[in-house]
CSV table of C-alpha atoms in Angstrom, one decimal:
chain,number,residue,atom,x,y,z
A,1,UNK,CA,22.7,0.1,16.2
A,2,UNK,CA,22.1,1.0,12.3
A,3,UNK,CA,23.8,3.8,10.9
A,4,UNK,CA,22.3,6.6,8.6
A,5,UNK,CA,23.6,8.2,5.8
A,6,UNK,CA,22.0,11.7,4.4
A,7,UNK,CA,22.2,14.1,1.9
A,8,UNK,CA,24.1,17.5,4.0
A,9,UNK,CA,24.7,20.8,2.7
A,10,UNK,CA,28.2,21.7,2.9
A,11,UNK,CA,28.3,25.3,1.0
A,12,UNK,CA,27.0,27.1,-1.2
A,13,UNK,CA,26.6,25.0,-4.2
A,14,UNK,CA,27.4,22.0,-2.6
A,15,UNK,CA,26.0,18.7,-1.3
A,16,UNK,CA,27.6,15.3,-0.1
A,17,UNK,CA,26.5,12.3,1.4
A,18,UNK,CA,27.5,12.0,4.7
A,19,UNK,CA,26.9,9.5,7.6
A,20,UNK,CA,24.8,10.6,10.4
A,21,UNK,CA,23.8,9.5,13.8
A,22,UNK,CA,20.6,7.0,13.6
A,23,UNK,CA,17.8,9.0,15.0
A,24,UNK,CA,16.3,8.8,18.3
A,25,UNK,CA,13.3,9.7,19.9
A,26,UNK,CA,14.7,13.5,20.8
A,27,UNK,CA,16.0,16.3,19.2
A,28,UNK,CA,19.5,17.0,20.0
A,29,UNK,CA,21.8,19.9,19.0
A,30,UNK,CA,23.5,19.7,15.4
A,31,UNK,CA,23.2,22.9,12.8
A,32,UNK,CA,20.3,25.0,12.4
A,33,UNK,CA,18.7,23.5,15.7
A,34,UNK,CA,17.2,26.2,17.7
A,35,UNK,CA,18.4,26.2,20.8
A,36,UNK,CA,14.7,26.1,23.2
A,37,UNK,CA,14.5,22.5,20.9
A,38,UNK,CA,17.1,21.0,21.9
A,39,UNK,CA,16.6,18.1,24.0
A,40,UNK,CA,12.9,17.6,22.7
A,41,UNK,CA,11.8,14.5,23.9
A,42,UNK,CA,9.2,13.3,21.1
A,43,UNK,CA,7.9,9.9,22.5
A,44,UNK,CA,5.0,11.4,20.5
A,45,UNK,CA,7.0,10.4,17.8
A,46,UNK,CA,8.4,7.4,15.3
A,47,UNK,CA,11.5,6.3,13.4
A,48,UNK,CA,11.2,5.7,9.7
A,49,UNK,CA,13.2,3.4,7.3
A,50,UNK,CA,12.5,6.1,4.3
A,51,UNK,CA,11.4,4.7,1.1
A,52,UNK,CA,11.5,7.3,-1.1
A,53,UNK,CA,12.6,11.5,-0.7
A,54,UNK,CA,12.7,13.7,-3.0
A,55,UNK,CA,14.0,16.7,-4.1
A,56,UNK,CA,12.7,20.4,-4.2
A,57,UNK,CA,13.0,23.3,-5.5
A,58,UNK,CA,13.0,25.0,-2.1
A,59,UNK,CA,15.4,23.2,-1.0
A,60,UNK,CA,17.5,24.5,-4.1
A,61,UNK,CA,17.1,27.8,-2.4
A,62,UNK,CA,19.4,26.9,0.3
A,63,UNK,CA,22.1,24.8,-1.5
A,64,UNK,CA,22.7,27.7,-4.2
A,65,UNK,CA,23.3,29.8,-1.0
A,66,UNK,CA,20.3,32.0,-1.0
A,67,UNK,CA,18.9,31.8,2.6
A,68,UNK,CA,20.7,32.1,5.7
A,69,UNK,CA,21.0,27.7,6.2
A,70,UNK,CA,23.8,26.7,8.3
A,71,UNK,CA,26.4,24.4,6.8
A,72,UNK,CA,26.1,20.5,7.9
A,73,UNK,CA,22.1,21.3,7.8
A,74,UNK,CA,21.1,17.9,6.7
A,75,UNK,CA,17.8,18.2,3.7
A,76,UNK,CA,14.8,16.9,2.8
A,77,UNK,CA,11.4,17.8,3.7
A,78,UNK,CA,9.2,15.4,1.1
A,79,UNK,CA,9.5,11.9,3.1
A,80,UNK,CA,7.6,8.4,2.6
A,81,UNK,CA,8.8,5.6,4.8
A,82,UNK,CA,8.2,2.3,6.7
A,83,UNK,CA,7.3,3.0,10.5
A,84,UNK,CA,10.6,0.7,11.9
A,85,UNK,CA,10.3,2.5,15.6
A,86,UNK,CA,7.1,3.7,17.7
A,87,UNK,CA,7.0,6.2,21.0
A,88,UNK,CA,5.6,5.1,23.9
A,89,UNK,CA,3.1,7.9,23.5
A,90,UNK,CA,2.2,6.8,19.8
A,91,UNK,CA,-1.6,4.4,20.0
A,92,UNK,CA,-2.8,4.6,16.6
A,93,UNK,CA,0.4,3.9,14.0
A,94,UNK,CA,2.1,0.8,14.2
A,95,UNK,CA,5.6,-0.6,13.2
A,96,UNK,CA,5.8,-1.6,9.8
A,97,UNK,CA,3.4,0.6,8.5
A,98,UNK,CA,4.1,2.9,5.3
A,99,UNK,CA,3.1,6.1,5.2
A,100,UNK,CA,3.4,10.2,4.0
A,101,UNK,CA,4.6,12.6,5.7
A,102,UNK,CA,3.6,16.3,5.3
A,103,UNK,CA,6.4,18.3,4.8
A,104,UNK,CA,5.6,20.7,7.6
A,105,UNK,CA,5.3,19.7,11.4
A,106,UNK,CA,2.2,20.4,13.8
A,107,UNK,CA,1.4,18.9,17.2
A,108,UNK,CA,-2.2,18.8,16.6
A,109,UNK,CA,-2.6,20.7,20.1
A,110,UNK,CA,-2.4,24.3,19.0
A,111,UNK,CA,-5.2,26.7,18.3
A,112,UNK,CA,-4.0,26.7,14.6
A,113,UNK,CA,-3.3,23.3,14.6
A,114,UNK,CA,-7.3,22.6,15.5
A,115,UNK,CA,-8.8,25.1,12.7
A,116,UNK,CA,-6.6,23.2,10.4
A,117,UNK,CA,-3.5,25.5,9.5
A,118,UNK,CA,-0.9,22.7,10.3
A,119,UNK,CA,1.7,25.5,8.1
A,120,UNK,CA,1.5,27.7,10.8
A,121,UNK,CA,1.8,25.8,14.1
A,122,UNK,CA,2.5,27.0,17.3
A,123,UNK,CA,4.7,25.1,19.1
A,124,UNK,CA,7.1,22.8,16.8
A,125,UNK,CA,9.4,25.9,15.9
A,126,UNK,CA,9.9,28.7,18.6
A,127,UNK,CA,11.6,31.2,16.2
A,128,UNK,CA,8.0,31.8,14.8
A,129,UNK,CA,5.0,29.6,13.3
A,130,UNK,CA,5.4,26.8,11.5
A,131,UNK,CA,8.1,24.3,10.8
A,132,UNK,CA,9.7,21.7,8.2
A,133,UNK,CA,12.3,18.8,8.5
A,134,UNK,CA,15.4,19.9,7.1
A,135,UNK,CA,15.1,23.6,6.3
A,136,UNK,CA,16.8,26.4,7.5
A,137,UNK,CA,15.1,28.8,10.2
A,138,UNK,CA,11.9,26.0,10.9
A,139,UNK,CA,13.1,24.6,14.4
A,140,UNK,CA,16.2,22.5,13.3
A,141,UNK,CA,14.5,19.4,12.6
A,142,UNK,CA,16.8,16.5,11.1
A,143,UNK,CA,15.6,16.5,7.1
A,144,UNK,CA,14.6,13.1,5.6
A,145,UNK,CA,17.1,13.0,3.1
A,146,UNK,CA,18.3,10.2,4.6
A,147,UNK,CA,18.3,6.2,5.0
A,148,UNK,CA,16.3,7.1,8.1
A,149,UNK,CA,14.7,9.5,10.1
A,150,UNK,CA,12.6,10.7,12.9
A,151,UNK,CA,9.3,12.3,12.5
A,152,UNK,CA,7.4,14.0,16.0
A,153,UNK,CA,3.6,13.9,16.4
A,154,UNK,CA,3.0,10.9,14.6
A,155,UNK,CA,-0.6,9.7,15.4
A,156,UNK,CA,-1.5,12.9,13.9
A,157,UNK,CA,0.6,13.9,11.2
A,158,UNK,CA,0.9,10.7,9.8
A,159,UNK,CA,-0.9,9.8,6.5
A,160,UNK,CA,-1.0,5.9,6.7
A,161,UNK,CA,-1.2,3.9,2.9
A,162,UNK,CA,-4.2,1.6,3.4
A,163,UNK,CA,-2.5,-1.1,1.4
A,164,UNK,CA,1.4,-1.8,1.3
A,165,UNK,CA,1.7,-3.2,-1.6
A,166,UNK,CA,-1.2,-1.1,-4.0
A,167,UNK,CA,1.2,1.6,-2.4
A,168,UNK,CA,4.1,0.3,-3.6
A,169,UNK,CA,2.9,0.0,-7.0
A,170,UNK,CA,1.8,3.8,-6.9
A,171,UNK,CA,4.9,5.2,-5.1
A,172,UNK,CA,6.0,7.4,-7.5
A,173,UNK,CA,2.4,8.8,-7.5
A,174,UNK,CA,2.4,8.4,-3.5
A,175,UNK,CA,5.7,9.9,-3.1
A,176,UNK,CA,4.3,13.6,-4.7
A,177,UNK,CA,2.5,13.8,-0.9
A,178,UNK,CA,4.8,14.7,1.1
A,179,UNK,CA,4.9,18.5,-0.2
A,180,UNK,CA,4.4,19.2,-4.4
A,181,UNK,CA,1.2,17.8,-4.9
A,182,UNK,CA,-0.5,19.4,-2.3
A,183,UNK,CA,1.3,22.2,-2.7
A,184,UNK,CA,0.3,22.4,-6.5
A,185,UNK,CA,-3.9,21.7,-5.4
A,186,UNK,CA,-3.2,24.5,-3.1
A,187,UNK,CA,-1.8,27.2,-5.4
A,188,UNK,CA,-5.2,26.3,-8.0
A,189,UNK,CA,-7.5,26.0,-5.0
A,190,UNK,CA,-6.4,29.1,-3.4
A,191,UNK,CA,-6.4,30.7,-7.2
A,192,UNK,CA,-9.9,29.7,-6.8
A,193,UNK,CA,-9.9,27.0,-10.0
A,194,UNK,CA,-13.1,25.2,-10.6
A,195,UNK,CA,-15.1,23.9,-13.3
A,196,UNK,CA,-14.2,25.9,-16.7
A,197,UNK,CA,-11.8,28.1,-15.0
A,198,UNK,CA,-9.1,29.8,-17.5
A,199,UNK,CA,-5.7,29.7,-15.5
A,200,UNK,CA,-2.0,30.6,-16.0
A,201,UNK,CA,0.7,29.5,-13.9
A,202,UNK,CA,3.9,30.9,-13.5
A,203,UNK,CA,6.8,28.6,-13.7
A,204,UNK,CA,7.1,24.9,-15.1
A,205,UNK,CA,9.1,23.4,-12.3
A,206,UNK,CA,7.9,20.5,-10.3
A,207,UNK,CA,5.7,23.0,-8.3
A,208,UNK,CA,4.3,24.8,-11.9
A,209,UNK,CA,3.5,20.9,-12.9
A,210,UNK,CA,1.7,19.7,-9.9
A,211,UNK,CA,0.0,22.9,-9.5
A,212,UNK,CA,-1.2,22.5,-13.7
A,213,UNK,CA,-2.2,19.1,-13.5
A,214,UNK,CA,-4.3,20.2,-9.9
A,215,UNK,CA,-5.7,22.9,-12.1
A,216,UNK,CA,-7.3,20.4,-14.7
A,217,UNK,CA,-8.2,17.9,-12.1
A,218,UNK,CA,-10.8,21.0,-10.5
A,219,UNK,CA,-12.0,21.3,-13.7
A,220,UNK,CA,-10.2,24.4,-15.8
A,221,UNK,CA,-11.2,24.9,-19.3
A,222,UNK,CA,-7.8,25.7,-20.2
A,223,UNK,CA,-4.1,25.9,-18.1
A,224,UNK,CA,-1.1,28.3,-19.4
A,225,UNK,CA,2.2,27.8,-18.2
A,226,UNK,CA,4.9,29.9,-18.6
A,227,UNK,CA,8.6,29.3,-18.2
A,228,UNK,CA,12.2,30.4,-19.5
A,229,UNK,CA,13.0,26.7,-20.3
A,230,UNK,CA,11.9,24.7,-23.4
A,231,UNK,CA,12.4,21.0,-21.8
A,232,UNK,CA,10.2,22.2,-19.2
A,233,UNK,CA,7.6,24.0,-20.9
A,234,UNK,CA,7.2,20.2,-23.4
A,235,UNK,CA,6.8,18.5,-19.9
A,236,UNK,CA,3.7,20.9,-19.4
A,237,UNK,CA,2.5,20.2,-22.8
A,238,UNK,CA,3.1,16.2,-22.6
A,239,UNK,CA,-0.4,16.7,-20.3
A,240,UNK,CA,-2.3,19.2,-22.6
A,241,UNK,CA,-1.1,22.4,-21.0
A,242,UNK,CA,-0.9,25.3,-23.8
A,243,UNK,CA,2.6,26.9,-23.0
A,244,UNK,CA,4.2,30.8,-23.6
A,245,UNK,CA,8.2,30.3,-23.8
A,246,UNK,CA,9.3,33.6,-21.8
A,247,UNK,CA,12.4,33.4,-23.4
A,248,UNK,CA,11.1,34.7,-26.2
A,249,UNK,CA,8.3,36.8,-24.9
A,250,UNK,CA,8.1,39.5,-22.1
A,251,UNK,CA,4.1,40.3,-22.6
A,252,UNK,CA,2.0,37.2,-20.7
A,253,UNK,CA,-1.3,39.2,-21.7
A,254,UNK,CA,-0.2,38.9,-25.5
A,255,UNK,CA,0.4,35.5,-25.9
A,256,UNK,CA,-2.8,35.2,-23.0
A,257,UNK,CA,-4.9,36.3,-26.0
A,258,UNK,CA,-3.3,34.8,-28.4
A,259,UNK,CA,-4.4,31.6,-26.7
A,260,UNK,CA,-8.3,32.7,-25.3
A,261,UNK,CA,-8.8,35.6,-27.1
A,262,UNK,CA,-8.7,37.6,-24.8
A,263,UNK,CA,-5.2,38.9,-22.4
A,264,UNK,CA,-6.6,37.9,-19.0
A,265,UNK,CA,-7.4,35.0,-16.9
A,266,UNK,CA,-9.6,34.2,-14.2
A,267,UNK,CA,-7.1,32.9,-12.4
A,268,UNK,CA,-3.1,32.6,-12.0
A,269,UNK,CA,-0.6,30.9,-9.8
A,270,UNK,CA,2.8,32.1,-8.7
A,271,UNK,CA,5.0,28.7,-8.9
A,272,UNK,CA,8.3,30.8,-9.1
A,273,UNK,CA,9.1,32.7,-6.0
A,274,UNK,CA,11.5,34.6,-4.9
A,275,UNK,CA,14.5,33.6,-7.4
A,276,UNK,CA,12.6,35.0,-10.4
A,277,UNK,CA,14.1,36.1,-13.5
A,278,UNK,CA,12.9,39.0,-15.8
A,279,UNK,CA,11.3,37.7,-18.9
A,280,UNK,CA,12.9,37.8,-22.6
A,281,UNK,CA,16.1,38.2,-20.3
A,282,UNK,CA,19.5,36.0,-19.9
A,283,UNK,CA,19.0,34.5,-16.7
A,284,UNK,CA,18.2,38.3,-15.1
A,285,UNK,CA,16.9,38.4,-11.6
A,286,UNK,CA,13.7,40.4,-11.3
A,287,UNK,CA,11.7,38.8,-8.0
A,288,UNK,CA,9.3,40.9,-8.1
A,289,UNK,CA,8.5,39.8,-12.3
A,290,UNK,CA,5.8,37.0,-11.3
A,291,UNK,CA,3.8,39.1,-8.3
A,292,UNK,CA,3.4,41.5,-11.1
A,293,UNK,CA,2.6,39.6,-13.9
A,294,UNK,CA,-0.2,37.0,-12.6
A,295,UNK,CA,-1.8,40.9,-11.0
A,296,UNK,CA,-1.6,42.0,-14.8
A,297,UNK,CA,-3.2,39.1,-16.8
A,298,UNK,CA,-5.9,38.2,-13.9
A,299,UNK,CA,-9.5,39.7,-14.4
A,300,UNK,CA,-11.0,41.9,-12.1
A,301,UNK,CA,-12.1,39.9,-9.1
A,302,UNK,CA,-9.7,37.2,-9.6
A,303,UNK,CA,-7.6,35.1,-7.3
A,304,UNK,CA,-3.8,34.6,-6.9
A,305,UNK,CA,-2.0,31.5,-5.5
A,306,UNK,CA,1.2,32.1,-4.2
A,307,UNK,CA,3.3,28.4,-3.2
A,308,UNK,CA,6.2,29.7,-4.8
A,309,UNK,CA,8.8,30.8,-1.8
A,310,UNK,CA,9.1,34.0,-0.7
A,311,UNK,CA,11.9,34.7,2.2
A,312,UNK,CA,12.5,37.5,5.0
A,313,UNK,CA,16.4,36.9,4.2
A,314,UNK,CA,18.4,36.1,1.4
A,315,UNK,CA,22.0,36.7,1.0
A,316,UNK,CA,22.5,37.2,-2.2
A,317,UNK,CA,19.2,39.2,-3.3
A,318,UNK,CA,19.9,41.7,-6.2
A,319,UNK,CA,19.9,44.8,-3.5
A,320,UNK,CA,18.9,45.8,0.2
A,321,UNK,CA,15.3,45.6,0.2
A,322,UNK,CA,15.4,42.0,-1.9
A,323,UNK,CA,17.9,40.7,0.6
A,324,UNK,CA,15.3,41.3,3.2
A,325,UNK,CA,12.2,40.1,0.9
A,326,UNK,CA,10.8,43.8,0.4
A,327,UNK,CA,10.0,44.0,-3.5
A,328,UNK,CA,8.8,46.3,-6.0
A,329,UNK,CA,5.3,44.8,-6.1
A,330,UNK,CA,2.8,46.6,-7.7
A,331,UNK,CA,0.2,46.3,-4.7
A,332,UNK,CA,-2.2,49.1,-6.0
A,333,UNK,CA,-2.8,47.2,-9.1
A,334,UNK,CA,-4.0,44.5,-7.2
A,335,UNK,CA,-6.1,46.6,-5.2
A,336,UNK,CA,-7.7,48.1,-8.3
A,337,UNK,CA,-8.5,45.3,-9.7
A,338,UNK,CA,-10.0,43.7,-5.9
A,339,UNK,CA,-7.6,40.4,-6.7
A,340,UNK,CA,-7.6,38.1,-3.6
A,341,UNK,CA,-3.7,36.8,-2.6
A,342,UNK,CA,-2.9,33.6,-0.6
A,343,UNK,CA,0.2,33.3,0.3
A,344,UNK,CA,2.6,31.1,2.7
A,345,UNK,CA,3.5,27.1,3.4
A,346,UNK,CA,0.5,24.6,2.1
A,347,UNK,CA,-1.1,23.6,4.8
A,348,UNK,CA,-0.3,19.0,3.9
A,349,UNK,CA,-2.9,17.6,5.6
A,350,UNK,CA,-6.0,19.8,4.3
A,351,UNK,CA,-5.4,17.8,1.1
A,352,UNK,CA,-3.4,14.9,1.2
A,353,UNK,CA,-5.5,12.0,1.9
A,354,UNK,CA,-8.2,13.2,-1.1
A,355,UNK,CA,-4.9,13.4,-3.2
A,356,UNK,CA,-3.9,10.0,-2.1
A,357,UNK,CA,-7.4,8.6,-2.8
A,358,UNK,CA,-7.1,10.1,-6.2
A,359,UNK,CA,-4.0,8.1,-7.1
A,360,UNK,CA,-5.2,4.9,-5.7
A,361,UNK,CA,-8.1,5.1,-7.8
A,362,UNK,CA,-6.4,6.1,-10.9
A,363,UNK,CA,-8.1,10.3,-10.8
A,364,UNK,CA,-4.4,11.9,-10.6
A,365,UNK,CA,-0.9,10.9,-12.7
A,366,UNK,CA,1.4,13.5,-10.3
A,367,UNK,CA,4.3,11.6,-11.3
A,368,UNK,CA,3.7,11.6,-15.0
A,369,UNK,CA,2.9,15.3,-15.0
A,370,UNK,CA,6.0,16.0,-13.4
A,371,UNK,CA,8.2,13.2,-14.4
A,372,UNK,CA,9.4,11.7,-11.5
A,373,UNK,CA,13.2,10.0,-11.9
A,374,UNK,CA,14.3,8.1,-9.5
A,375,UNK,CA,18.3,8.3,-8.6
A,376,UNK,CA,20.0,6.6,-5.5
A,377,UNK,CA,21.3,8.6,-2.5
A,378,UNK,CA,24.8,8.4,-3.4
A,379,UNK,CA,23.3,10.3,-7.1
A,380,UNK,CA,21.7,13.2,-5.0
A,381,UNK,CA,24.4,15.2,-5.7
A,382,UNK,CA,24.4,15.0,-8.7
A,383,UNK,CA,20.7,15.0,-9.1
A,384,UNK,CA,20.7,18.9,-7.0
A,385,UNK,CA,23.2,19.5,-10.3
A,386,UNK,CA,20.9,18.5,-12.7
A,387,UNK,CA,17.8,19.8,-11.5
A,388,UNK,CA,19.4,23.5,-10.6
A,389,UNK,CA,20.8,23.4,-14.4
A,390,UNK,CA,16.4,23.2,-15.2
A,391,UNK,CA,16.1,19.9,-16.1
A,392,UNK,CA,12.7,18.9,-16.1
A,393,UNK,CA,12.2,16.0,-13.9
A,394,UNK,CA,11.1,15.3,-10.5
A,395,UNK,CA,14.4,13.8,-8.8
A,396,UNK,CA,12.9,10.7,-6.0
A,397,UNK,CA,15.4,9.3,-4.2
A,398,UNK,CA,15.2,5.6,-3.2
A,399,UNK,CA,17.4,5.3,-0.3
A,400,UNK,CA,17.7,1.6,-0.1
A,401,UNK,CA,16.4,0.5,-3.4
A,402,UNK,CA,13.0,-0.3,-2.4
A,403,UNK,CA,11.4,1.2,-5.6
A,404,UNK,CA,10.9,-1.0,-8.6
């Protein structure tokens, strides 16, 4: 049998690549597995030689220690690969097919499964709707940060690439699938972007970029991103985003107007979450900074995306309530001003295959606008270093150096 190697937390601060059993067809015990999963039998379900995994910003959350993951939790929750193993209950994907897979898990048999809100399924996680491979409190299934792994439910879940080798060529683009570029078209659909839309998004991470570049692909007049980091903010502009460095200022409607000419927008996006900093600040937490802001500079009427994160427990929130995700959000203000919130996991497969026809036909440069990198497994460590230090790239790792 084949062995696996995967990237493992190990402490706060910490990841190593470690070897790992070759998955099977079953979920069996190992950290962060709830216990009513154990013994799973997904013949539903295939093995994957992964081509490409990346890295997020959510799962940053975890290795800096700020969620209640278990050590030896193995990561990764954005996962392409090459179908090497199929269940006996599988009909419709076959070995040696490539395909995306949405970061979170649904059967396909549950009532919100069947209206389409694969984030919140029913029966994949039984400590409470919803799931995702490789993340702490979602059902304790094995992440994809890995030479290979197992994915349940897969005649449903999986997004199969029409062409191998036009995929290949467009993997970087391909990869974004999985979890950010959905995620991003979900922040600026729920914000309610379309055609000549004035937008500002919070935060010019990888989620911030996706969600940007999703913003001008519906059609927004103009996109303001804001961020504490200059390297990230000249990413934003690279795709003819207008920036405000909130390094420098603390009042969004200010430099808003600055921009438009006026200190609102129609709508905003929350790319941050709950590891917010105060603005014109050293590195101060404030989670509750974004909520308010993107309530402030919206119009009357307006709509807020919400992808960024937002936990029920994190150890080392700034007091009590933080630790337990209660914040000083200013809820009345959005009342006042009738805003309309969406909030929660994206739900993958609403979007991904328009996205993926968008790349294959040359609509949508996801990896550009968020400047994919890609780094070998044995550099993920490093590559968690880099990217918790803000650098402003997108790290893909290419498990068995199948990316050119």
């Amino acid at each position: 049998m084949a062995g696996n190697r995967a990237v493992v937390y190990t402490g706060p601060g910490k990841v190593e690549v470690q070897n790992i059993d070759f998955p099977e067809l079953v979920l069996k015990d190992g950290p962060g597995v709830n216990p009513l999963n154990v013994g799973r039998k997904c013949e539903h379900g295939v093995i994957l030689k992964v081509v490409t995994t990346n890295i997020c910003g959510s799962d940053q959350h975890m290795v800096r220690g700020r969620t209640t993951a278990p050590v030896g939790l193995v990561l990764g929750h954005e996962i392409t690969g090459e179908v090497i193993e199929v269940g006996r209950d599988v009909e419709f994907i076959k070995k040696g097919d490539l395909v995306s897979v949405p970061f979170n898990i649904a059967c396909g048999r549950c009532r919100m499964c069947k209206e389409g809100n694969t984030h919140i399924c029913l029966n994949v996680n039984p400590d409470r709707p919803g799931s995702a491979y490789g993340y702490v409190d979602m059902g304790g299934w094995v992440g994809g940060q890995a030479e290979y792994v197992m994915v349940p439910y897969a005649d449903f879940q999986l997004l199969k690439f029409p062409d191998k080798d036009q995929a290949m060529e467009k993997i970087l683009d391909l990869t974004m699938l999985s979890d950010i570029f959905p995620t991003g078209y979900h922040g600026a659909v729920s914000a309610g972007v379309k055609t000549g839309s004035t937008v500002y998004v919070a935060g010019a991470g990888p989620v911030g970029l996706a969600a940007a570049h999703s913003a001008q692909l519906l059609g927004a007049a103009v996109v303001i991103v804001g961020d504490l980091k200059p390297e990230r903010l000249a990413q934003a502009r690279s795709f003819g985003c207008e920036t405000i460095d909130l390094s420098q200022h603390d009042d969004v409607g200010e430099q808003i107007e600055q921009i438009l000419g006026v200190p609102e927008v129609d709508c905003a996006i929350d790319a941050v979450g709950f590891e917010a900093y105060g603005h014109k600040t050293d590195h101060e937490e404030a989670p509750a900074t974004v909520l308010n802001t993107i309530m402030d500079v919206t119009r009357a009427g307006g709509k807020l995306g919400i992808p960024g994160l937002y936990v029920t427990g994190d150890p080392g929130g700034i007091d009590e309530d933080a630790q337990v995700g209660t914040l000083r959000i200013r809820i009345g203000l959005g009342w006042a001003k009738a805003h309309h919130f969406v909030t929660g996991q994206t739900p993958v497969m609403r979007y991904h295959r328009d996205l993926m026809m968008a790349i294959l036909h040359d609509k949508a440069q996801i990896a550009k606008a968020v400047n994919a990198t890609v780094i070998s497994l044995d550099d993920a460590p490093k590559g968690y270093r880099d990217f918790d230090k803000g650098a402003a790239k997108k790290f893909v790792i290419d498990p068995h150096g199948m990316v050119s």
